Amino acid sequence: MLCDRDCCRRFCLCYIILLIVLCVCYTIAVLASHVQQKIVIVNANLSRFELTTSPTTSLFFNLSFTMSIHNSLWFDIDAANYQDMEISCYYNTIEFDSIDLGNFGLDVMQTSIVNHSRSGNVTVNLTSNEVDAFKRSSETGYFDIEIWLQGNRMFEDYDGENKPMYMSYPCKLRLQLITSQNSTTQGNFTPVKCH
Ligand SMILES: *[C@@H]1O[C@H](CO)[C@@H](O)[C@H](O)[C@H]1NC(C)=O
Ligand SMILES: *[C@@H]1O[C@H](CO)[C@@H](O)[C@H](O)[C@H]1NC(C)=O
Ligand SMILES: *[C@@H]1O[C@H](CO)[C@@H](O)[C@H](O)[C@H]1NC(C)=O
Ligand SMILES: *[C@@H]1O[C@H](CO)[C@@H](O)[C@H](O)[C@H]1NC(C)=O
Ligand SMILES: *[C@@H]1O[C@H](CO)[C@@H](O)[C@H](O)[C@H]1NC(C)=O
Ligand SMILES: *[C@@H]1O[C@H](CO)[C@@H](O)[C@H](O)[C@H]1NC(C)=O
């Protein structure tokens, strides 16, 4: 016999422990490679959103929001390096606002806060169905708005070269229009995670 009963038991135990350790390492590696940053819309106020039809169809908006960008890696040696970062605001397929964030760096576990507030207008080209949908939203007072964070996070590969990794985070919001008759909704915004 190569191995008695006790020896076998010890061997099995070692084998199981090794498997568990490997599983845990694998899970951590998978999580770490996916959860590199956490994007959240912390607060948002939509105080104007309307269509005017003359002379052209235009969308008038007044939107403010706070976005938090959190670097969730905790083992990286270097700070995260973000490049060509941009925030775009969409209603339906209409991009009505965009913010150029340019390049910035974030240390491990560090958070960057973007406060944005703008009122403006864009010329839009809507089908009659889309105009009807807009009217229905105006009646209920709720609009589905998407805020996208897009850009590149730079990674150093095995050759020590910097490679961009494209990232894109949609934040899907359902915002209640704040009117002078109804400002009670301000302040009870539930933060929205973007993924
Ligand atoms: C946009 O809305 C904010 C309140 O949410 C208000 O303070 C600001 O005056 C508005 N801006 C314009 C140009 O209407
Ligand atoms: C939205 O309005 C509330 C109440 O006026 C204010 O506390 C909050 O800071 C505003 N949020 C943004 C992102 O402007
Ligand atoms: C963004 O707004 C929040 C709350 O309104 C404020 O506490 C914070 O200091 C602002 N941050 C920047 C970078 O302006
Ligand atoms: C629409 O926005 C433009 C700037 O993009 C501005 O010059 C113009 O005055 C705005 N129109 C109205 C009616 O506010
Ligand atoms: C508006 O949309 C229609 C159909 O989708 C298209 O035929 C037309 O050229 C568009 N007009 C403009 C100014 O983009
Ligand atoms: C104001 O908002 C509250 C909460 O969403 C809603 O119950 C109420 O009907 C609204 N009032 C008006 C006048 O729109």
Coordinates of C-alpha atoms and ligand atoms in Angstrom, one line a residue:
M1 CA 0.0 0.0 0.0
L2 CA 1.3 3.5 -0.9
C3 CA -0.8 5.3 1.6
D4 CA -2.7 4.3 4.7
R5 CA -6.1 5.6 5.6
D6 CA -4.9 8.6 7.6
C7 CA -2.4 9.7 5.0
C8 CA -5.2 9.5 2.3
R9 CA -7.4 11.7 4.4
R10 CA -4.7 14.3 4.9
F11 CA -4.0 14.2 1.2
C12 CA -7.7 14.7 0.3
L13 CA -7.9 17.6 2.8
C14 CA -4.9 19.3 1.2
Y15 CA -6.3 18.8 -2.2
I16 CA -9.7 20.4 -1.2
I17 CA -8.0 23.3 0.4
L18 CA -5.9 23.9 -2.7
L19 CA -9.0 23.8 -4.8
I20 CA -10.7 26.4 -2.6
V21 CA -7.7 28.7 -2.6
L22 CA -7.6 28.5 -6.4
C23 CA -11.3 29.2 -6.7
V24 CA -11.0 32.3 -4.4
C25 CA -8.0 33.6 -6.4
Y26 CA -9.8 33.1 -9.7
T27 CA -12.9 34.9 -8.4
I28 CA -10.8 37.8 -7.1
A29 CA -9.0 38.1 -10.5
V30 CA -12.3 38.0 -12.4
L31 CA -13.9 40.6 -10.2
A32 CA -10.8 42.8 -10.3
S33 CA -10.7 42.8 -14.1
H34 CA -14.3 43.7 -14.4
V35 CA -15.0 46.2 -11.6
Q36 CA -12.4 48.8 -12.4
Q37 CA -14.6 51.9 -11.8
K38 CA -17.9 52.6 -10.3
I39 CA -20.0 55.3 -11.9
V40 CA -23.0 56.7 -10.1
I41 CA -25.4 59.6 -10.8
V42 CA -25.7 60.9 -7.2
N43 CA -28.2 63.6 -7.9
A44 CA -30.1 65.2 -10.8
N45 CA -32.6 67.9 -11.4
L46 CA -34.6 68.4 -14.6
S47 CA -36.2 71.8 -14.4
R48 CA -37.1 72.4 -18.1
F49 CA -37.8 69.9 -20.9
E50 CA -40.0 71.1 -23.7
L51 CA -40.5 71.1 -27.4
T52 CA -41.1 74.3 -29.4
T53 CA -42.2 74.0 -33.0
S54 CA -41.6 77.4 -34.6
P55 CA -39.6 78.2 -36.6
T56 CA -38.0 74.7 -36.2
T57 CA -38.6 72.0 -33.7
S58 CA -36.3 72.5 -30.8
L59 CA -35.8 70.8 -27.5
F60 CA -35.3 73.2 -24.6
F61 CA -33.7 71.8 -21.5
N62 CA -32.3 72.7 -18.1
L63 CA -30.6 69.8 -16.5
S64 CA -28.1 69.6 -13.6
F65 CA -26.5 66.4 -12.2
T66 CA -23.7 65.2 -10.1
M67 CA -21.8 62.2 -11.3
S68 CA -19.3 60.3 -9.2
I69 CA -16.4 58.4 -10.9
H70 CA -14.8 56.0 -8.5
N71 CA -11.6 54.0 -9.2
S72 CA -12.3 50.7 -7.5
L73 CA -9.0 49.0 -8.1
W74 CA -7.1 48.8 -4.8
F75 CA -3.9 46.9 -5.9
D76 CA -2.7 49.0 -8.8
I77 CA 0.7 50.6 -8.4
D78 CA 0.0 53.5 -10.7
A79 CA -3.0 55.9 -10.7
A80 CA -5.7 55.2 -13.2
N81 CA -5.2 57.2 -16.3
Y82 CA -8.4 58.2 -18.1
Q83 CA -8.2 59.8 -21.5
D84 CA -10.7 61.5 -23.9
M85 CA -13.5 61.2 -21.4
E86 CA -16.8 62.6 -22.4
I87 CA -20.3 62.7 -20.9
S88 CA -23.3 62.8 -23.3
C89 CA -26.9 63.3 -22.5
Y90 CA -29.6 61.6 -24.5
Y91 CA -33.4 61.7 -24.8
N92 CA -34.4 59.0 -27.1
T93 CA -31.7 59.1 -29.8
I94 CA -31.2 62.8 -29.5
E95 CA -27.9 63.9 -28.0
F96 CA -29.0 67.2 -26.4
D97 CA -25.9 68.0 -24.3
S98 CA -22.3 66.8 -23.9
I99 CA -19.4 67.6 -21.6
D100 CA -15.8 67.1 -22.5
L101 CA -13.9 65.9 -19.4
G102 CA -10.6 65.5 -21.3
N103 CA -7.9 63.5 -19.5
F104 CA -7.6 63.0 -15.8
G105 CA -6.0 60.6 -13.3
L106 CA -7.5 58.9 -10.2
D107 CA -5.5 57.2 -7.4
V108 CA -6.5 53.8 -6.2
M109 CA -9.9 54.0 -4.4
Q110 CA -10.2 57.7 -5.2
T111 CA -13.4 59.4 -6.4
S112 CA -13.9 62.3 -8.8
I113 CA -17.1 64.3 -8.7
V114 CA -18.5 66.0 -11.8
N115 CA -21.1 68.7 -11.2
H116 CA -22.8 69.8 -14.3
S117 CA -25.6 72.3 -14.9
R118 CA -26.7 73.7 -18.2
S119 CA -29.7 75.1 -19.9
G120 CA -29.9 75.2 -23.7
N121 CA -31.7 74.2 -26.8
V122 CA -31.1 71.8 -29.7
T123 CA -32.8 71.5 -33.1
V124 CA -34.4 68.1 -33.3
N125 CA -35.9 66.0 -36.1
L126 CA -38.7 63.9 -34.6
T127 CA -41.2 61.7 -36.2
S128 CA -44.9 62.3 -35.3
N129 CA -44.8 59.1 -33.1
E130 CA -41.8 60.5 -31.2
V131 CA -43.6 63.9 -30.8
D132 CA -46.6 62.0 -29.4
A133 CA -44.3 60.0 -27.0
F134 CA -42.8 63.3 -25.8
K135 CA -46.3 64.8 -25.2
R136 CA -47.3 61.7 -23.1
S137 CA -44.1 62.2 -21.0
S138 CA -44.9 65.8 -20.6
E139 CA -48.4 64.9 -19.2
T140 CA -47.0 62.5 -16.7
G141 CA -44.1 64.7 -15.9
Y142 CA -41.5 61.9 -16.2
F143 CA -38.8 61.7 -18.9
D144 CA -36.4 58.8 -19.6
I145 CA -33.0 60.3 -20.0
E146 CA -29.7 58.6 -20.5
I147 CA -26.4 60.0 -19.4
W148 CA -23.4 58.2 -20.9
L149 CA -19.8 58.3 -19.7
Q150 CA -17.4 57.2 -22.4
G151 CA -13.7 57.2 -22.9
N152 CA -10.5 55.2 -22.5
R153 CA -8.7 53.9 -19.5
M154 CA -5.0 53.4 -20.2
F155 CA -3.4 50.0 -19.3
E156 CA 0.2 49.0 -19.3
D157 CA 0.5 45.7 -21.1
Y158 CA 3.2 43.0 -20.6
D159 CA 5.6 44.9 -22.9
G160 CA 5.3 48.0 -20.8
E161 CA 3.3 49.8 -23.5
N162 CA 0.3 51.9 -22.7
K163 CA -2.8 50.6 -24.4
P164 CA -6.2 52.3 -24.3
M165 CA -9.2 50.2 -23.1
Y166 CA -12.5 51.7 -24.3
M167 CA -15.2 52.0 -21.6
S168 CA -18.8 53.0 -21.8
Y169 CA -21.2 53.5 -19.0
P170 CA -24.9 54.3 -19.6
C171 CA -26.8 55.8 -16.7
K172 CA -30.5 55.3 -17.3
L173 CA -32.6 57.9 -15.4
R174 CA -36.3 58.5 -15.1
L175 CA -36.5 62.1 -14.1
Q176 CA -39.5 63.9 -12.9
L177 CA -39.7 67.4 -14.2
I178 CA -39.4 70.0 -11.5
T179 CA -42.0 72.8 -11.9
S180 CA -42.8 75.8 -9.9
Q181 CA -46.0 74.0 -8.8
N182 CA -44.1 70.9 -7.9
S183 CA -40.7 71.3 -6.3
T184 CA -41.5 68.6 -3.7
T185 CA -39.5 66.1 -5.7
Q186 CA -36.3 67.9 -5.3
G187 CA -34.0 66.3 -2.9
N188 CA -35.5 62.8 -2.9
F189 CA -33.5 61.5 -5.8
T190 CA -32.3 57.9 -5.5
P191 CA -28.7 57.5 -6.8
V192 CA -28.5 55.5 -10.0
K193 CA -25.6 53.1 -10.8
C194 CA -24.4 53.1 -14.3
H195 CA -23.6 49.9 -16.1
Ligands
LIG1 C1 -32.0 76.1 -14.5 O1 -32.6 75.5 -13.4 C2 -32.0 75.9 -12.2 C3 -32.7 75.1 -11.1 O2 -32.7 73.8 -11.3 C4 -32.2 77.4 -12.0 O3 -31.5 77.8 -10.8 C5 -31.6 78.1 -13.2 O4 -31.8 79.5 -13.1 C6 -32.2 77.6 -14.5 N1 -31.5 78.2 -15.6 C7 -32.1 78.7 -16.6 C8 -31.3 79.4 -17.6 O5 -33.3 78.6 -16.7
LIG2 C1 -31.1 69.5 -7.1 O1 -31.9 70.4 -6.4 C2 -31.8 70.2 -5.0 C3 -32.8 71.1 -4.3 O2 -32.7 72.4 -4.8 C4 -30.3 70.5 -4.5 O3 -30.2 70.2 -3.2 C5 -29.4 69.6 -5.3 O4 -28.1 69.9 -5.0 C6 -29.6 69.7 -6.8 N1 -28.8 68.8 -7.5 C7 -28.0 69.2 -8.5 C8 -27.2 68.1 -9.1 O5 -28.0 70.3 -9.0
LIG3 C1 -20.4 69.3 -6.4 O1 -21.6 69.5 -5.8 C2 -21.7 69.0 -4.5 C3 -23.1 69.2 -3.9 O2 -23.8 70.1 -4.6 C4 -20.6 69.7 -3.6 O3 -20.6 69.2 -2.3 C5 -19.3 69.5 -4.3 O4 -18.3 70.2 -3.6 C6 -19.2 69.9 -5.7 N1 -18.0 69.5 -6.3 C7 -17.3 70.2 -7.2 C8 -16.1 69.6 -7.7 O5 -17.7 71.3 -7.6
LIG4 C1 -30.8 78.4 -28.3 O1 -29.4 78.2 -28.0 C2 -28.5 79.1 -28.6 C3 -27.1 78.6 -28.3 O2 -26.9 77.3 -28.5 C4 -28.7 80.5 -28.2 O3 -27.9 81.3 -28.9 C5 -30.2 80.8 -28.4 O4 -30.5 82.1 -27.9 C6 -31.1 79.8 -27.8 N1 -32.5 80.1 -28.2 C7 -33.4 80.5 -27.3 C8 -34.7 80.9 -27.9 O5 -33.2 80.6 -26.1
LIG5 C1 -35.5 64.3 -40.6 O1 -35.9 63.0 -40.6 C2 -36.4 62.5 -41.9 C3 -36.9 61.1 -41.7 O2 -36.3 60.5 -40.6 C4 -35.4 62.7 -43.0 O3 -36.0 62.3 -44.2 C5 -35.0 64.2 -43.0 O4 -34.0 64.4 -44.0 C6 -34.5 64.7 -41.7 N1 -34.2 66.1 -41.7 C7 -33.1 66.6 -41.2 C8 -33.0 68.1 -41.3 O5 -32.3 66.0 -40.7
LIG6 C1 -45.9 66.7 -7.4 O1 -45.1 65.5 -7.1 C2 -45.7 64.6 -6.3 C3 -44.7 63.5 -6.0 O2 -44.2 62.9 -7.1 C4 -47.0 64.0 -6.9 O3 -47.6 63.1 -6.0 C5 -47.9 65.2 -7.1 O4 -49.1 64.8 -7.8 C6 -47.2 66.3 -8.0 N1 -48.1 67.5 -8.1 C7 -48.3 68.1 -9.2 C8 -49.2 69.3 -9.1 O5 -47.9 67.8 -10.3

